[in-house]
CSV table of C-alpha atoms in Angstrom, one decimal:
chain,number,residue,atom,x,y,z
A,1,UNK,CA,16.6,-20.8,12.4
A,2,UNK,CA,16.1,-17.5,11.1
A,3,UNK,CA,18.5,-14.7,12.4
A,4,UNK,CA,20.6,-13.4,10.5
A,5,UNK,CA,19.5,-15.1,7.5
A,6,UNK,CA,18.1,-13.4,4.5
A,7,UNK,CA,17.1,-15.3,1.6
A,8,UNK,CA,18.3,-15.0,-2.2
A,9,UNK,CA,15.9,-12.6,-4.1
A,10,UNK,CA,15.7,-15.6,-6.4
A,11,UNK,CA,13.5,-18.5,-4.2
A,12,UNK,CA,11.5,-20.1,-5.6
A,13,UNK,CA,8.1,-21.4,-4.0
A,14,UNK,CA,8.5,-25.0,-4.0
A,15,UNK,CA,9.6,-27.8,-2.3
A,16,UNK,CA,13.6,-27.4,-2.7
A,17,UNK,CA,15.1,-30.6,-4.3
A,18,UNK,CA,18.6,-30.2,-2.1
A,19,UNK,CA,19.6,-29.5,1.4
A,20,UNK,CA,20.5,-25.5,2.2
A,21,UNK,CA,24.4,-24.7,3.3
A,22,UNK,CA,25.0,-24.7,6.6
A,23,UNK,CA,25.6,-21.0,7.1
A,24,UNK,CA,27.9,-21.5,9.9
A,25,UNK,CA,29.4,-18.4,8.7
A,26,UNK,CA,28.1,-15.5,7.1
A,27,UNK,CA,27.8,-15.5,3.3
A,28,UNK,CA,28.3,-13.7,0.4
A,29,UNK,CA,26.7,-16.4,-2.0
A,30,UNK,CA,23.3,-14.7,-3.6
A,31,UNK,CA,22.5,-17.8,-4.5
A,32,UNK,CA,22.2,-19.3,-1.3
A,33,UNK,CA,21.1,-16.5,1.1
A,34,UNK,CA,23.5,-14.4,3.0
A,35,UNK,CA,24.1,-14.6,6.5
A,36,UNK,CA,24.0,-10.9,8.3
A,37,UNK,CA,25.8,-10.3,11.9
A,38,UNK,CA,24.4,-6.8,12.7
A,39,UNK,CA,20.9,-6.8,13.2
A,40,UNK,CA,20.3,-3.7,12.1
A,41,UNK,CA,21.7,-4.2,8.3
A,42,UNK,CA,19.7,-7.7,8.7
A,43,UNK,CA,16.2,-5.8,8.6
A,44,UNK,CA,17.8,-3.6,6.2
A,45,UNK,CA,18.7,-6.2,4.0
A,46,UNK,CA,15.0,-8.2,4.7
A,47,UNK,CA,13.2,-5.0,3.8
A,48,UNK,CA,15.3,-4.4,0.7
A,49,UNK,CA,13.9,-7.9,-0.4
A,50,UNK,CA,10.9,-7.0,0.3
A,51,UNK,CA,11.3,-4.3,-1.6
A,52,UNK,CA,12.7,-6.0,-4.8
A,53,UNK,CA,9.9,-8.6,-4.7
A,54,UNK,CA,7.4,-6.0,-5.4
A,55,UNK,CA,9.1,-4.7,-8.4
A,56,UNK,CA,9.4,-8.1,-9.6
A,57,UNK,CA,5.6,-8.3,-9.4
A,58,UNK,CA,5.1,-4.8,-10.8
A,59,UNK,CA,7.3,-5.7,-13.8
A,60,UNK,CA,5.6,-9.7,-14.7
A,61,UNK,CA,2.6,-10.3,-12.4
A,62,UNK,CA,2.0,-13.4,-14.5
A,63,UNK,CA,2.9,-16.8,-14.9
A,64,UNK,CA,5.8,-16.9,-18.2
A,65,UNK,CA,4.9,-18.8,-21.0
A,66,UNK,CA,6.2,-22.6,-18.9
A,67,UNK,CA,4.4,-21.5,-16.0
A,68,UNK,CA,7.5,-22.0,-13.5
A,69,UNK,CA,8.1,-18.7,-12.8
A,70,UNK,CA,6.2,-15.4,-12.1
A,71,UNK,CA,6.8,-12.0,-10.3
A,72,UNK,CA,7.5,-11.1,-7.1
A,73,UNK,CA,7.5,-14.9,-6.3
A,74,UNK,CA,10.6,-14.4,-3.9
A,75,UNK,CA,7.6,-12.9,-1.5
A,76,UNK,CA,5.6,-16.3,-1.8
A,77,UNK,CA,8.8,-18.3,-1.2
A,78,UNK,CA,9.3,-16.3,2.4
A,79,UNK,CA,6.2,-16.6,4.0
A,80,UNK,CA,6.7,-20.6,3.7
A,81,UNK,CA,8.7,-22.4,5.9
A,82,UNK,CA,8.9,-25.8,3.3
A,83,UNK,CA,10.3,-23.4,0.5
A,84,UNK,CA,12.7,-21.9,3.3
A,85,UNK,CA,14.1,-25.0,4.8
A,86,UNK,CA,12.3,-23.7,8.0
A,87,UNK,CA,14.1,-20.2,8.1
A,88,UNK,CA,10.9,-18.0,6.9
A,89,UNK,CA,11.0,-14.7,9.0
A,90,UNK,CA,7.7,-14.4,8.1
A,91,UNK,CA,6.1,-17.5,9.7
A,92,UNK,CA,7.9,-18.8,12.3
A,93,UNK,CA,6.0,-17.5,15.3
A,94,UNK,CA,6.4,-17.3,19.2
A,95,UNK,CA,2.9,-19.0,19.7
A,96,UNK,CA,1.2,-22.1,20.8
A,97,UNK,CA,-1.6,-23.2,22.5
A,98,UNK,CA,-2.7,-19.6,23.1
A,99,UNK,CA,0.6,-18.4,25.0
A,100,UNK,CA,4.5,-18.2,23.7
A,101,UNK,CA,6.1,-21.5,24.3
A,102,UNK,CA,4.8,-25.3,25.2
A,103,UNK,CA,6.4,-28.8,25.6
A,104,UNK,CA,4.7,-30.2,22.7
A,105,UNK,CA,5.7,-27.6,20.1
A,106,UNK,CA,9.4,-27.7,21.1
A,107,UNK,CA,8.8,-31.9,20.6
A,108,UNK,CA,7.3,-31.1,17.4
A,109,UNK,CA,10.4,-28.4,16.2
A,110,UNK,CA,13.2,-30.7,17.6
A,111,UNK,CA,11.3,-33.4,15.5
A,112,UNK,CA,11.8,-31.4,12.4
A,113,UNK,CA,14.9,-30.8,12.6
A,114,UNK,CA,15.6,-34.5,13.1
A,115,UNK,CA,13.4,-35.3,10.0
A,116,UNK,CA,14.9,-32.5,8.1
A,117,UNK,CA,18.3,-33.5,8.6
A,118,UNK,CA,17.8,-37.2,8.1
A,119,UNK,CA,15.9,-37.6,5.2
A,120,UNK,CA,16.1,-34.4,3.8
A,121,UNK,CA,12.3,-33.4,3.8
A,122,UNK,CA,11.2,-29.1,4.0
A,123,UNK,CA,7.8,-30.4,4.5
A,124,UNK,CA,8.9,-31.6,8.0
A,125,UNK,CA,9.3,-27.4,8.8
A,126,UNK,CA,5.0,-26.8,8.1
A,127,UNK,CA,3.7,-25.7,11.4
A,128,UNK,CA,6.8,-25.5,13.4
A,129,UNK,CA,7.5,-22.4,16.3
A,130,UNK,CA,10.5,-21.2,17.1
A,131,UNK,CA,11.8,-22.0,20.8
A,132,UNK,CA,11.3,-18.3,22.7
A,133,UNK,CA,13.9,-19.8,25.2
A,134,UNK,CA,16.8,-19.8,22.8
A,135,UNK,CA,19.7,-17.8,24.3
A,136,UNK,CA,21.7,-17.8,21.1
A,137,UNK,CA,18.9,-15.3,19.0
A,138,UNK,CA,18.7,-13.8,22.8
A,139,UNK,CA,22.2,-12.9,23.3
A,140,UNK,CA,22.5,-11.8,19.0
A,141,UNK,CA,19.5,-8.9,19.7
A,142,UNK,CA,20.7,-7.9,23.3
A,143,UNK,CA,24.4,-7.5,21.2
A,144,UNK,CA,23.0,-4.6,19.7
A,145,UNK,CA,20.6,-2.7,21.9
A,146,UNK,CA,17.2,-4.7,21.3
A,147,UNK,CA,15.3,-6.0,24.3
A,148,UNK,CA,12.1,-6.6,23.2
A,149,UNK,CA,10.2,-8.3,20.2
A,150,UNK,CA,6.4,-7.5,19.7
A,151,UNK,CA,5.2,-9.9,17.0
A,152,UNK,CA,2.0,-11.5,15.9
A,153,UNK,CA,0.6,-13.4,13.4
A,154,UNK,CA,-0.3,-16.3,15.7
A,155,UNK,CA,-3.4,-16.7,17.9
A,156,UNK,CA,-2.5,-16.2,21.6
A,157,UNK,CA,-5.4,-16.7,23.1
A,158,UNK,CA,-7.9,-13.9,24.2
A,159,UNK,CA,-5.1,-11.6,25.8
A,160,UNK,CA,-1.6,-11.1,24.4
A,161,UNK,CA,1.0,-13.6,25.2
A,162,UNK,CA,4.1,-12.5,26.5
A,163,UNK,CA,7.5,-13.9,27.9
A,164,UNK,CA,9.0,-12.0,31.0
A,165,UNK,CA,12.6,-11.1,30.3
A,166,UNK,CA,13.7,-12.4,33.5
A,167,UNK,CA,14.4,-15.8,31.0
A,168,UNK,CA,16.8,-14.8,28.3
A,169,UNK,CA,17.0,-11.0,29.0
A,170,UNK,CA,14.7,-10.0,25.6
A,171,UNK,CA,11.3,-9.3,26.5
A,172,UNK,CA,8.7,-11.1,23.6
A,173,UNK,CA,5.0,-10.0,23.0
A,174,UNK,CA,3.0,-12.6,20.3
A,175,UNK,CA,-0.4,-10.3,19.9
A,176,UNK,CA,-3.0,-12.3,18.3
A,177,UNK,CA,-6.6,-12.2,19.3
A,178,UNK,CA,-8.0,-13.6,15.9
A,179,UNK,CA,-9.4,-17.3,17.7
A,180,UNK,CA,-10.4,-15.6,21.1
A,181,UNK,CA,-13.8,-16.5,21.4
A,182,UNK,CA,-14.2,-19.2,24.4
A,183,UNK,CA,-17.0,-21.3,23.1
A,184,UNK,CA,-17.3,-23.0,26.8
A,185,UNK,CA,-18.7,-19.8,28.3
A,186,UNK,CA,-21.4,-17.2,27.1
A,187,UNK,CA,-21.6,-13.6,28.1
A,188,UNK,CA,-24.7,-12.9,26.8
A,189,UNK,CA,-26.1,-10.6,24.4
A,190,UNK,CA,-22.3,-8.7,24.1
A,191,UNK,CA,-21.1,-11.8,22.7
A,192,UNK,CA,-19.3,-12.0,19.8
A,193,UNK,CA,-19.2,-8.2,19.6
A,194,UNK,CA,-15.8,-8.2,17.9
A,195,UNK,CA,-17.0,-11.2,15.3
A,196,UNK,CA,-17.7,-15.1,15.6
A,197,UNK,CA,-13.9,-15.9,16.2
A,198,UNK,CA,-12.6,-13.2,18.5
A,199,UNK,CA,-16.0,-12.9,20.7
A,200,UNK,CA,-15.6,-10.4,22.9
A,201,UNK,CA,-11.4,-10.2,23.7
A,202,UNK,CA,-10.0,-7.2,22.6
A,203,UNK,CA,-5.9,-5.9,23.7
A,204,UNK,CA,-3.9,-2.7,23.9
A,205,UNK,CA,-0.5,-3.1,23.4
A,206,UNK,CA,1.4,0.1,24.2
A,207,UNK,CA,4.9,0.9,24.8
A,208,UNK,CA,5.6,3.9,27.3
A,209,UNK,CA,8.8,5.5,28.7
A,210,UNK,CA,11.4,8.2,28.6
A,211,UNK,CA,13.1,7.1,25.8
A,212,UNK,CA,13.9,3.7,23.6
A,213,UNK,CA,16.3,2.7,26.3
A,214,UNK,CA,14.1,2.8,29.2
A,215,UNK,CA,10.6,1.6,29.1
A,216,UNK,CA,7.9,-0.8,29.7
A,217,UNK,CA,4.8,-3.0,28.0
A,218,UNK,CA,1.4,-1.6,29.1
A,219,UNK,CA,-1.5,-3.9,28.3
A,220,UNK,CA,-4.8,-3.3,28.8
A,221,UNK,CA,-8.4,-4.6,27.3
A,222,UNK,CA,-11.2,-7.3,27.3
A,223,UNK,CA,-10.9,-10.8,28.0
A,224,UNK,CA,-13.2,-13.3,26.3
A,225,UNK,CA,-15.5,-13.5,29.5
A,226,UNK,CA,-16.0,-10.0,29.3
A,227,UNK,CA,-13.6,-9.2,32.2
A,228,UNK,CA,-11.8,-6.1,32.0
A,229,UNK,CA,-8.0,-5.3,32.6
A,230,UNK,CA,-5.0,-3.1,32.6
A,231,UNK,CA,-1.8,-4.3,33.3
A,232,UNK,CA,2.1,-2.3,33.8
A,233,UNK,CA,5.2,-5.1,33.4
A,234,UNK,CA,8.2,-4.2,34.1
A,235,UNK,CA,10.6,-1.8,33.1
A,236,UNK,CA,13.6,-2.6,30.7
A,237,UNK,CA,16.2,-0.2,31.4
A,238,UNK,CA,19.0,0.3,33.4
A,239,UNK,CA,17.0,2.9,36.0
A,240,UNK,CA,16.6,0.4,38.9
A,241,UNK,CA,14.9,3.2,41.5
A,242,UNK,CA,11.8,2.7,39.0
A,243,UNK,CA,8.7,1.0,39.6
A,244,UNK,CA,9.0,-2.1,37.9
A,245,UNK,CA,5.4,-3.0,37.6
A,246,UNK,CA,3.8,-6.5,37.9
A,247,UNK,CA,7.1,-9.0,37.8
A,248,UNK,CA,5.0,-12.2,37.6
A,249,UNK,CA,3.1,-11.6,34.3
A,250,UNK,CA,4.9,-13.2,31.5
A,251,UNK,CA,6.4,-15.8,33.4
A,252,UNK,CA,5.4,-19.5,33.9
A,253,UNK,CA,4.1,-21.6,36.9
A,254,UNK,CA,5.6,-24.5,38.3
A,255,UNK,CA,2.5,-26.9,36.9
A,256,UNK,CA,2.8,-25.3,33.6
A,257,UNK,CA,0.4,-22.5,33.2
A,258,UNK,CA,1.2,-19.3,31.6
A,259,UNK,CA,0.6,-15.6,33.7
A,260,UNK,CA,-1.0,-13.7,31.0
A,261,UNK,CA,-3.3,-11.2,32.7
A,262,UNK,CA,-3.8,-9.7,36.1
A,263,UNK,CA,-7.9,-8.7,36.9
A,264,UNK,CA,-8.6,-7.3,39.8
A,265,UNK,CA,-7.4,-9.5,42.7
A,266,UNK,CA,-6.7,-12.5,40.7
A,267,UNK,CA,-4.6,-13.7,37.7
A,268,UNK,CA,-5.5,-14.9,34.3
A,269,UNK,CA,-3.4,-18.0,33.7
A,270,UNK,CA,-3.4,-20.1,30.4
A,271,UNK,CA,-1.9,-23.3,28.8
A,272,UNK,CA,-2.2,-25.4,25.6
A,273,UNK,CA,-1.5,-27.1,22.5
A,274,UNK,CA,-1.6,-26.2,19.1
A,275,UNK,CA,-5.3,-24.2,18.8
A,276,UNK,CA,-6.4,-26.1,22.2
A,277,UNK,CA,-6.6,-23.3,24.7
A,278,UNK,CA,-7.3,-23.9,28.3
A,279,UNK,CA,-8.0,-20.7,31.0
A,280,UNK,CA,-7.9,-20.8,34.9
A,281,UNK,CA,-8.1,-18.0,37.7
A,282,UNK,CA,-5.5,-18.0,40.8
A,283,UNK,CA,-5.0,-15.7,43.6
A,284,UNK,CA,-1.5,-13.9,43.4
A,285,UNK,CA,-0.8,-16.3,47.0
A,286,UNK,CA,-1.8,-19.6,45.0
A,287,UNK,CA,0.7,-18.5,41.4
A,288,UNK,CA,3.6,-20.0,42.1
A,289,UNK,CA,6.3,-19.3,38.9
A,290,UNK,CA,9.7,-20.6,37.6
A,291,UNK,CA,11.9,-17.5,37.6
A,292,UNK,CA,14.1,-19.3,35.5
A,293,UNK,CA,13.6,-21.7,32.5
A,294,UNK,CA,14.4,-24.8,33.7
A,295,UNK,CA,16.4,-26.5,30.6
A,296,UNK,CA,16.0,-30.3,29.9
């Protein structure tokens, strides 16, 4: 929903009264947004928003004398998918159920857009994930030399979640460790060490390499259960006499569980639903994984 879209510097936050344009081409219309097809000018063009939303604020923090409008209110407008029609940049994550993609919340987004369409309701966008399996925004980034999103926002569970890019060729690491704790286990006086919600989990995300072209994720830190870890994936780059690191992590198994971690001679697996967040432990001989997204 939201590449390539910026939104007009003028949005309001509210519930928009009438459907948004189509945008099936780009746009010039201020009024409406403007559709971007480099994706470089595109984060130009959000952070020049960003930009001219705080000045609005600086200039009339308050509410006018009719209390509909107020400064910098473009910035509120973003960060809310209702007052977007779904297309906030801002909110619409690559997280559920502690790892980046379920069955339930691509129900719930395919739902939305139904309800959204037929009876012309924003509200149906609140909560709503975008689908990390999308080739279209896939194909758009790869177009012009990105192949990896790091993003957070969302909780992901007690380790970062992360989608191999053996799916859509863009690699996607959601970093969120804010509801880590696991209240069904106890580690003892160490508990909670990083506060009530995140318990013990902690995550390094680092990028290392020779250059922006050729490189790799390297994840390391401290699962909820207090087991330690450090984990290479694999390169992204053309350079294939390279190690390649760990090609299973980031990719999902045939019963539906998510390869998030590996510790020692196991794996950390994962699944969910919304904030439910289930956690098993497999041998690398009993991980069985889809190398490919199978499409429904």
């Amino acid at each position: 929903l939201t590449m390539r879209f910026v939104p007009s510097k003028y949005s309001k936050f509210d519930l928009p009264t009438s459907p948004p344009p189509s945008f099936a081409e780009p746009s010039i219309d201020i009024a409406d947004g403007m559709m971007i097809d480099d994706v470089h000018e595109w984060v130009q063009s959000l952070n020049e928003y960003l930009h001219d939303g705080l000045k609005d604020f600086e200039s009339r923090p308050h509410w006018n004398e009719e209390r509909t409008s107020r400064g910098g209110e473009a910035l509120l407008a973003i960060q809310n998918r209702p007052s977007m029609w779904g297309r906030s940049v801002v909110c619409n994550s690559y997280a559920d159920g502690g790892v980046v993609a379920t069955d339930d919340a691509e129900e719930q987004r395919k739902q939305a857009l139904r309800v959204a369409e037929e009876e012309l309701n924003p509200l149906a966008f609140e909560g709503v994930a975008s689908n990390v399996f999308d080739q279209a925004p896939a194909d758009w980034l790869l177009a012009h030399g990105i192949k990896r999103i790091v993003v957070g926002h969302k909780p992901t569970g007690d380790c970062p979640a992360v989608l191999s890019s053996a799916y859509t060729g863009v690699e996607v690491c959601s970093v969120d460790t804010s509801f880590a704790r696991r209240r069904d286990i106890s580690t003892g006086e160490k508990s909670n060490r990083f506060g009530v919600n995140r318990g013990d989990a902690i995550a390094l995300v680092e990028i290392a390499g020779s250059d922006c072209n050729y490189n790799r994720l390297e994840i390391s830190g401290t699962l909820a259960d207090g087991a330690e870890y450090s984990n290479t994936h694999p390169h992204i780059g053309n350079n294939e006499d390279a190690i390649t690191g760990d090609s299973i992590l980031g990719k999902k198994t045939v019963d539906g569980w998510w390869v998030k971690a590996s510790v020692s001679d196991s794996y950390h697996l994962c699944r969910g639903k919304g904030r439910t967040v289930e956690y098993d432990t497999r041998s690398e001989e009993d991980v069985v994984v889809c190398h490919q997204f199978l499409k429904r």
